[in-house]
XYZ file of C-alpha atoms in Angstrom:
524
model
C 8.899 27.584 8.225
C 10.675 28.834 5.148
C 8.208 29.190 2.295
C 8.951 29.592 -1.402
C 6.533 32.318 -2.429
C 7.369 33.923 -5.749
C 5.437 31.996 -8.380
C 1.656 32.217 -8.099
C -1.246 30.611 -9.976
C -4.988 31.085 -10.151
C -5.444 27.309 -10.492
C -4.806 24.908 -7.646
C -2.677 22.720 -9.871
C 0.069 25.354 -10.207
C 2.777 25.243 -7.557
C 4.701 28.064 -5.897
C 8.056 27.315 -7.490
C 11.546 27.569 -6.059
C 12.539 28.991 -9.442
C 10.883 32.259 -8.385
C 9.318 33.144 -11.729
C 7.921 36.377 -10.302
C 10.110 38.501 -8.046
C 8.424 40.901 -5.663
C 11.008 43.246 -4.152
C 10.912 44.451 -0.583
C 8.955 47.667 -0.222
C 10.831 50.019 2.064
C 8.511 53.034 1.916
C 5.877 54.364 4.303
C 2.433 52.738 4.154
C -0.377 54.942 5.329
C -3.057 53.504 7.563
C -5.511 55.806 5.825
C -5.155 54.491 2.285
C -8.231 54.249 0.053
C -8.403 50.460 -0.148
C -12.064 49.363 -0.355
C -11.228 45.950 1.085
C -10.598 46.752 4.716
C -12.395 44.708 7.327
C -13.707 45.534 10.761
C -11.403 44.658 13.638
C -12.393 44.793 17.303
C -10.192 44.340 20.372
C -11.023 42.393 23.500
C -10.974 44.447 26.690
C -9.439 41.613 28.689
C -6.094 40.739 27.112
C -3.835 41.248 24.138
C -1.785 38.120 24.845
C -2.098 34.966 22.792
C -3.722 32.332 24.962
C -2.761 28.699 24.408
C 0.786 29.407 23.183
C 2.541 26.091 23.805
C 5.865 24.419 23.062
C 5.358 21.096 21.293
C 8.555 19.195 22.151
C 10.864 22.025 20.987
C 9.561 21.176 17.505
C 6.602 23.485 16.986
C 5.402 26.570 18.815
C 1.646 26.696 18.492
C -1.140 29.061 19.441
C -4.905 29.083 19.391
C -7.028 30.756 16.734
C -10.799 30.682 16.292
C -12.283 30.620 12.786
C -16.057 30.785 12.284
C -16.506 29.702 15.886
C -14.169 26.685 15.608
C -10.967 26.597 17.655
C -7.666 25.452 16.079
C -4.066 25.063 17.220
C -1.788 26.565 14.579
C 1.965 26.941 14.109
C 3.262 30.477 14.718
C 5.365 31.006 11.600
C 7.367 34.147 10.859
C 8.593 32.453 7.675
C 5.340 32.739 5.678
C 2.503 35.252 5.307
C -0.846 33.455 5.216
C -3.308 31.599 7.434
C -4.490 28.070 6.644
C -6.245 25.319 8.571
C -7.114 21.703 7.844
C -10.861 21.026 8.019
C -13.105 18.063 7.353
C -15.597 20.304 5.555
C -16.261 23.985 4.959
C -16.967 25.856 8.191
C -20.526 27.139 8.767
C -20.713 30.835 7.999
C -17.465 30.892 6.016
C -17.613 32.209 2.442
C -15.824 30.342 -0.345
C -14.223 32.712 -2.837
C -13.662 29.769 -5.250
C -10.103 31.012 -5.673
C -7.593 28.200 -5.202
C -3.972 28.324 -4.132
C -1.150 25.891 -3.453
C 1.778 26.609 -1.141
C 5.144 24.857 -1.027
C 7.313 24.868 2.085
C 11.011 24.117 2.484
C 14.389 25.309 1.331
C 14.285 23.614 -2.076
C 11.881 21.851 -4.411
C 13.002 18.427 -3.211
C 11.475 19.006 0.219
C 8.037 18.329 -1.220
C 6.011 19.800 1.663
C 2.869 21.496 0.424
C -0.775 22.312 1.035
C -3.531 23.530 -1.236
C -7.162 24.534 -0.996
C -9.706 27.268 -1.647
C -9.533 30.732 -0.125
C -12.385 31.428 2.310
C -13.336 34.431 4.426
C -14.784 34.193 7.930
C -14.756 35.834 11.339
C -11.435 35.119 13.031
C -10.400 35.639 16.650
C -6.689 35.841 17.439
C -4.760 37.199 20.428
C -7.697 39.171 21.749
C -8.690 40.641 18.368
C -11.679 39.787 16.181
C -11.425 40.267 12.414
C -14.802 40.310 10.662
C -13.794 38.870 7.281
C -10.350 37.347 7.460
C -9.101 35.507 4.385
C -7.659 32.032 4.986
C -7.039 28.814 3.062
C -9.351 25.910 3.842
C -7.263 22.762 3.386
C -8.480 19.187 3.146
C -6.489 16.433 4.880
C -5.588 14.712 1.627
C -3.758 17.797 0.343
C -1.334 18.186 3.276
C 2.130 16.659 2.925
C 3.103 14.128 5.568
C 5.028 15.641 8.451
C 3.987 19.229 7.775
C 1.751 19.267 10.847
C 1.827 17.002 13.885
C -1.191 15.387 15.569
C -3.185 18.040 17.385
C -1.928 20.834 15.140
C -4.457 21.999 12.561
C -2.647 24.567 10.487
C -0.411 27.609 10.401
C -0.640 31.354 10.853
C 1.840 33.319 8.771
C 3.542 36.283 10.438
C 5.940 37.467 7.733
C 6.273 41.194 7.070
C 4.782 42.108 3.682
C 1.406 41.857 1.933
C 3.026 41.677 -1.511
C 4.502 38.255 -0.785
C 1.141 36.766 0.135
C -0.293 34.153 -2.252
C -3.766 34.835 -0.838
C -3.517 38.565 -1.578
C -2.068 37.943 -5.042
C -4.684 35.348 -5.988
C -7.621 37.437 -4.813
C -6.280 40.461 -6.673
C -5.718 38.447 -9.849
C -9.259 37.103 -9.638
C -10.658 40.628 -9.033
C -12.372 39.280 -5.933
C -13.762 41.967 -3.638
C -12.083 40.838 -0.427
C -9.043 41.942 1.531
C -5.983 39.755 1.129
C -4.282 41.229 4.171
C -3.063 38.653 6.638
C -4.261 38.577 10.233
C -1.691 40.948 11.733
C -1.914 43.432 8.880
C -5.685 43.640 9.289
C -5.199 44.352 12.995
C -2.563 47.048 12.496
C -4.147 48.792 9.497
C -7.418 49.185 11.344
C -6.108 50.474 14.684
C -3.319 53.084 14.335
C -3.144 53.341 18.135
C -1.493 49.907 18.320
C 2.216 49.681 17.692
C 2.457 47.566 14.484
C 4.623 44.976 16.154
C 4.522 41.600 17.855
C 6.978 39.834 20.106
C 7.805 36.174 20.694
C 9.571 34.732 23.727
C 10.179 30.996 23.305
C 10.538 28.404 26.041
C 12.832 25.376 26.166
C 11.280 21.912 26.541
C 12.737 18.780 28.139
C 11.565 15.450 26.749
C 8.840 15.256 24.098
C 5.923 16.817 25.952
C 3.907 19.964 25.523
C 4.849 22.786 27.861
C 4.196 26.485 28.159
C 5.468 28.024 24.975
C 6.506 31.386 26.371
C 4.930 34.710 25.488
C 3.386 36.205 22.373
C 2.262 39.833 22.469
C 0.772 42.225 19.960
C 1.632 45.903 20.412
C 3.560 46.249 23.662
C 6.338 43.850 24.684
C 6.365 41.751 27.843
C 6.699 44.335 30.661
C 9.676 42.591 32.273
C 11.517 42.738 28.946
C 10.417 46.186 27.774
C 14.077 47.170 27.383
C 14.014 45.337 24.062
C 12.726 48.598 22.581
C 16.063 50.214 23.451
C 18.145 47.646 21.550
C 19.597 48.367 18.074
C 17.088 48.482 15.222
C 17.898 45.841 12.595
C 16.337 46.819 9.245
C 14.725 43.995 7.321
C 15.818 43.490 3.737
C 18.380 42.054 1.362
C 19.784 42.641 -2.099
C 18.482 39.170 -2.954
C 14.746 39.006 -3.786
C 14.846 35.395 -2.624
C 15.229 36.322 1.035
C 14.220 40.008 1.093
C 10.560 39.078 1.547
C 11.230 37.452 4.939
C 12.364 38.731 8.345
C 15.937 38.916 7.003
C 18.531 41.009 8.851
C 22.268 41.543 8.510
C 24.435 39.483 10.861
C 27.837 40.851 11.862
C 29.545 37.559 12.714
C 29.325 34.073 14.175
C 31.570 33.025 17.079
C 32.343 29.292 17.388
C 34.248 28.095 20.451
C 35.770 31.545 20.876
C 36.791 32.008 17.227
C 35.240 34.938 15.353
C 34.027 34.464 11.736
C 32.530 37.360 9.788
C 32.700 36.060 6.223
C 30.911 33.376 4.266
C 32.574 30.527 2.389
C 33.290 32.905 -0.487
C 35.186 35.259 1.818
C 32.644 38.081 1.611
C 31.287 39.811 4.725
C 27.698 39.381 3.628
C 26.045 37.302 6.330
C 22.236 37.547 6.240
C 19.959 35.795 8.724
C 16.330 34.809 8.147
C 14.452 34.653 11.467
C 11.927 31.843 11.085
C 9.912 30.547 14.053
C 8.469 27.780 11.864
C 11.880 26.113 11.443
C 12.607 23.887 14.478
C 16.402 23.927 14.056
C 18.739 26.172 12.039
C 20.477 25.891 8.658
C 23.669 27.800 7.896
C 26.657 27.965 5.570
C 28.173 24.421 5.478
C 31.551 25.917 6.391
C 30.244 26.836 9.830
C 28.668 23.412 10.369
C 32.012 21.727 9.701
C 33.716 24.007 12.220
C 31.036 23.321 14.852
C 30.794 19.541 14.582
C 33.826 18.472 12.569
C 34.266 18.238 8.814
C 34.525 14.435 9.026
C 31.470 13.906 11.233
C 29.094 11.168 10.142
C 25.968 12.622 8.539
C 22.409 11.608 9.264
C 21.488 13.097 5.927
C 22.992 15.796 3.742
C 22.030 18.504 6.235
C 22.875 17.324 9.769
C 25.889 15.754 11.498
C 25.890 12.931 14.037
C 27.488 14.219 17.246
C 28.352 12.976 20.710
C 25.305 13.571 22.911
C 27.591 15.077 25.558
C 29.383 17.436 23.182
C 29.451 21.056 24.296
C 29.648 23.496 21.402
C 29.778 27.198 22.273
C 28.194 29.387 19.586
C 27.241 33.067 19.566
C 25.755 35.202 16.809
C 26.443 38.914 16.541
C 23.720 41.384 15.515
C 24.007 45.157 15.822
C 27.394 44.629 17.541
C 25.665 42.668 20.336
C 26.438 39.014 21.019
C 23.613 36.490 21.258
C 24.897 33.235 22.785
C 23.175 29.966 21.912
C 22.786 27.743 24.951
C 24.996 24.667 24.305
C 21.997 22.467 25.047
C 20.341 23.913 21.929
C 23.346 23.091 19.718
C 22.721 19.329 19.873
C 19.480 17.411 19.615
C 18.558 13.821 20.586
C 16.865 12.164 17.636
C 16.803 8.414 18.198
C 17.156 5.629 20.740
C 19.413 2.659 19.968
C 18.467 -0.848 21.109
C 21.187 -0.785 23.768
C 19.419 2.184 25.359
C 21.886 4.845 24.220
C 20.733 7.972 22.466
C 21.745 9.104 19.001
C 22.175 12.862 18.690
C 22.628 15.270 15.823
C 23.877 18.805 15.558
C 20.846 21.084 15.728
C 22.455 23.407 13.181
C 22.554 21.934 9.699
C 23.803 22.780 6.234
C 21.746 25.239 4.214
C 21.146 23.931 0.701
C 19.150 25.171 -2.266
C 19.525 28.415 -4.191
C 20.164 30.702 -1.235
C 22.697 33.506 -1.699
C 26.167 32.891 -0.304
C 26.298 33.819 3.377
C 22.626 33.082 4.129
C 21.518 31.612 7.455
C 18.056 30.252 8.227
C 17.727 30.720 11.974
C 14.869 28.770 13.470
C 14.035 27.847 17.037
C 17.556 26.572 17.849
C 18.608 30.220 17.896
C 15.308 31.968 18.639
C 14.938 30.219 22.025
C 17.920 32.327 23.067
C 16.595 35.746 22.124
C 13.437 37.696 22.878
C 12.477 39.064 19.469
C 10.360 42.034 18.444
C 9.068 42.137 14.851
C 7.819 45.549 13.695
C 5.922 45.651 10.376
C 6.382 49.439 10.418
C 3.056 50.220 8.782
C 0.665 52.997 9.705
C 1.813 55.899 11.847
C 5.350 54.854 12.718
C 8.289 56.957 13.825
C 10.592 54.630 11.891
C 8.624 54.660 8.628
C 11.643 55.491 6.494
C 13.429 52.215 7.211
C 10.576 49.779 6.549
C 10.030 46.627 8.647
C 12.627 45.981 11.321
C 13.602 43.648 14.140
C 14.902 44.207 17.654
C 16.365 41.458 19.824
C 17.284 41.016 23.468
C 19.541 38.135 24.519
C 17.985 35.794 27.073
C 20.972 33.441 27.510
C 23.869 34.012 29.897
C 26.743 32.283 28.109
C 28.828 31.725 31.258
C 25.935 30.338 33.308
C 24.745 28.159 30.411
C 28.229 26.658 30.036
C 28.465 25.879 33.756
C 25.006 24.328 33.868
C 25.326 22.382 30.629
C 26.493 19.011 31.961
C 23.685 18.624 34.486
C 20.998 20.158 32.272
C 22.049 17.994 29.354
C 21.915 14.777 31.378
C 18.433 15.657 32.597
C 17.345 16.423 29.048
C 18.845 13.213 27.652
C 17.187 11.139 30.367
C 13.816 12.728 29.623
C 14.198 12.067 25.896
C 15.374 8.498 26.453
C 12.344 7.752 28.630
C 9.955 9.289 26.113
C 11.544 7.581 23.114
C 11.689 4.236 24.919
C 7.992 4.432 25.685
C 7.191 5.310 22.087
C 9.391 2.522 20.710
C 7.834 -0.088 22.970
C 4.357 0.750 21.768
C 5.329 1.018 18.089
C 7.532 -2.092 17.814
C 5.536 -4.657 19.809
C 5.340 -7.999 18.001
C 8.127 -7.126 15.554
C 11.765 -8.237 15.675
C 12.795 -7.002 12.233
C 14.502 -3.834 13.429
C 16.712 -5.166 16.217
C 19.805 -3.312 15.046
C 18.066 -0.050 14.153
C 17.036 3.013 16.040
C 13.318 3.055 16.654
C 12.816 6.805 16.445
C 13.518 9.254 13.718
C 14.436 6.639 11.136
C 18.125 6.821 12.032
C 20.302 3.724 12.283
C 22.523 3.177 15.277
C 26.074 4.407 14.597
C 27.556 1.390 16.357
C 27.174 -2.243 15.357
C 29.049 -3.426 18.444
C 26.314 -2.800 20.979
C 24.606 -6.198 20.759
C 23.809 -7.982 24.018
C 25.146 -11.422 25.054
C 21.869 -12.902 23.845
C 22.583 -11.428 20.421
C 25.973 -13.158 20.355
C 24.399 -16.501 21.348
C 21.912 -16.206 18.536
C 24.722 -15.320 16.168
C 26.682 -18.469 17.160
C 23.651 -20.699 16.665
C 23.096 -19.196 13.244
C 26.786 -19.695 12.428
C 26.571 -23.440 13.117
C 23.572 -23.740 10.830
C 25.321 -21.804 8.072
C 28.471 -23.952 8.380
C 26.400 -27.133 8.073
C 24.636 -25.869 4.982
C 27.930 -24.855 3.389
C 29.431 -28.310 4.086
C 26.461 -29.983 2.412
C 26.733 -27.712 -0.599
C 30.468 -28.389 -0.861
C 29.872 -32.160 -0.837
C 27.359 -31.842 -3.680
C 29.805 -29.749 -5.697
C 32.518 -32.414 -5.293
C 30.131 -35.145 -6.524
C 29.081 -33.058 -9.543
C 32.703 -32.220 -10.379
C 33.689 -35.892 -10.263
C 30.871 -36.797 -12.637
C 31.881 -34.039 -15.063
C 35.514 -35.170 -15.061
C 34.477 -38.749 -15.785
C 32.261 -37.596 -18.693
C 35.002 -35.355 -20.095
C 37.472 -38.203 -20.136
C 34.950 -40.375 -21.961
C 34.369 -37.691 -24.665
C 37.550 -35.624 -25.098
C 36.446 -34.110 -28.393
C 33.661 -32.123 -26.719
C 34.548 -28.704 -25.329
C 32.536 -25.805 -23.790
C 32.619 -22.277 -25.238
C 30.142 -19.571 -24.190
C 28.041 -18.048 -26.956
C 29.618 -14.753 -28.005
C 32.833 -15.411 -26.091
C 34.828 -13.791 -28.862
C 33.234 -10.455 -27.970
C 33.363 -10.806 -24.202
C 36.375 -8.506 -23.806
C 34.363 -5.628 -25.291
C 31.347 -6.028 -23.012
C 30.890 -3.922 -19.879
C 30.839 -5.635 -16.518
C 27.295 -6.589 -15.680
C 27.797 -6.539 -11.925
C 30.141 -4.311 -10.013
C 30.632 -3.729 -6.305
C 28.588 -0.723 -5.206
C 28.951 1.100 -1.903
C 26.689 3.922 -0.803
C 25.668 5.599 2.410
C 22.096 4.836 3.400
C 19.885 7.905 3.274
C 16.392 7.916 4.667
């Protein structure tokens, strides 16, 4: 989930602004695990496992894992696009310590997104992925301060997995307040306190049919999944950018994008400066609008300013190139069912949308649409690392066979569409019972049906009945108008000296039109 992180405030009323009032550049140097910071916390490792238990795929929308804070278990979004940990609670957790330092976080690609949370910073014992941190800082958020849609039912918060301490609002706020507590995030506390662990984590994402929860894949700290250990032999992709806006994230250079066999290695401006932000908290992907038009058609109908309406059976072949290696995107990930029309057909959108906001030219925000197709290793490169001189880096291993995915697309897509249609139909039946006001609208996702010609024969019968009623009313109105006109003519003939002139008619040619025809595309 892309987070705007460069303007901080000690008071909860101040928002992290997309204007980026304070720029914190990427630190590329070596960070010793033996620094003299007085704020380190005790970290212990479980002897049973270093895997994240409870990692699940929530309808291809959120990838969530379990974390325990002060003895309470929470399902949180795994987010490489932000640095800090926060959970929604009904009240302060027993044993947690309130620092009385408040912070507010904004999420999204621009200020108009309006997604935010705020609360006080607490410290408590936290258990995550087989590690226990004695005094982990986190934000305790009340329900009323969470924007609608930021978390789904059953999800209680978010754990930030971005690379650098300096970008952390929690660390900055605690330092500004001179509070004697570590602002390191969960992973940094783990890696700083155990130099024997490789300062890296890996995420392997699953693909979900329908709208259910399924196994999310694999999340490891330290060593990669044994069957995919060859990821450590893939090219190292240094993290960083000349733009402070995206340098603070897992941002790597991208060589090119291949769309239906055509190679593109420049942005809309013509410069070969493609930079990709790898963000597990973004369910889809957002890229240069030029590429979206090539993928789905420049004249495609838009659901909103970001995404295009596409044929649910469209097969778009897309590959991204990193470190001279191609990473195909399964065609089934390039489109996404979003709504069910009343005639039972699905409405689909392109799962890759237009990147807006103040991003540098050539930026791509690659969320789960892409990341489901690559096993990814994120190395913070802190402590005793053999690659200390290059700073944080990423390695990726393709998990999609482009040829096999293309051959299997038709059948896999039909199975996926059927699963979504069944799930959406069930949801619409329960949500629209007793209401007939939305007969011509999609019942999921707030998207209207693209076709007005899908009414049933019953709809046409109702339309004819209504037409007869309307015709009768119009005939009655016409008769009354004729009677009134006849009376006016008779009166005019009786008094020819009387005429009608509107007040101010002499100035009417200089007045603007009060009513004009207005046409606009509906935007939800």
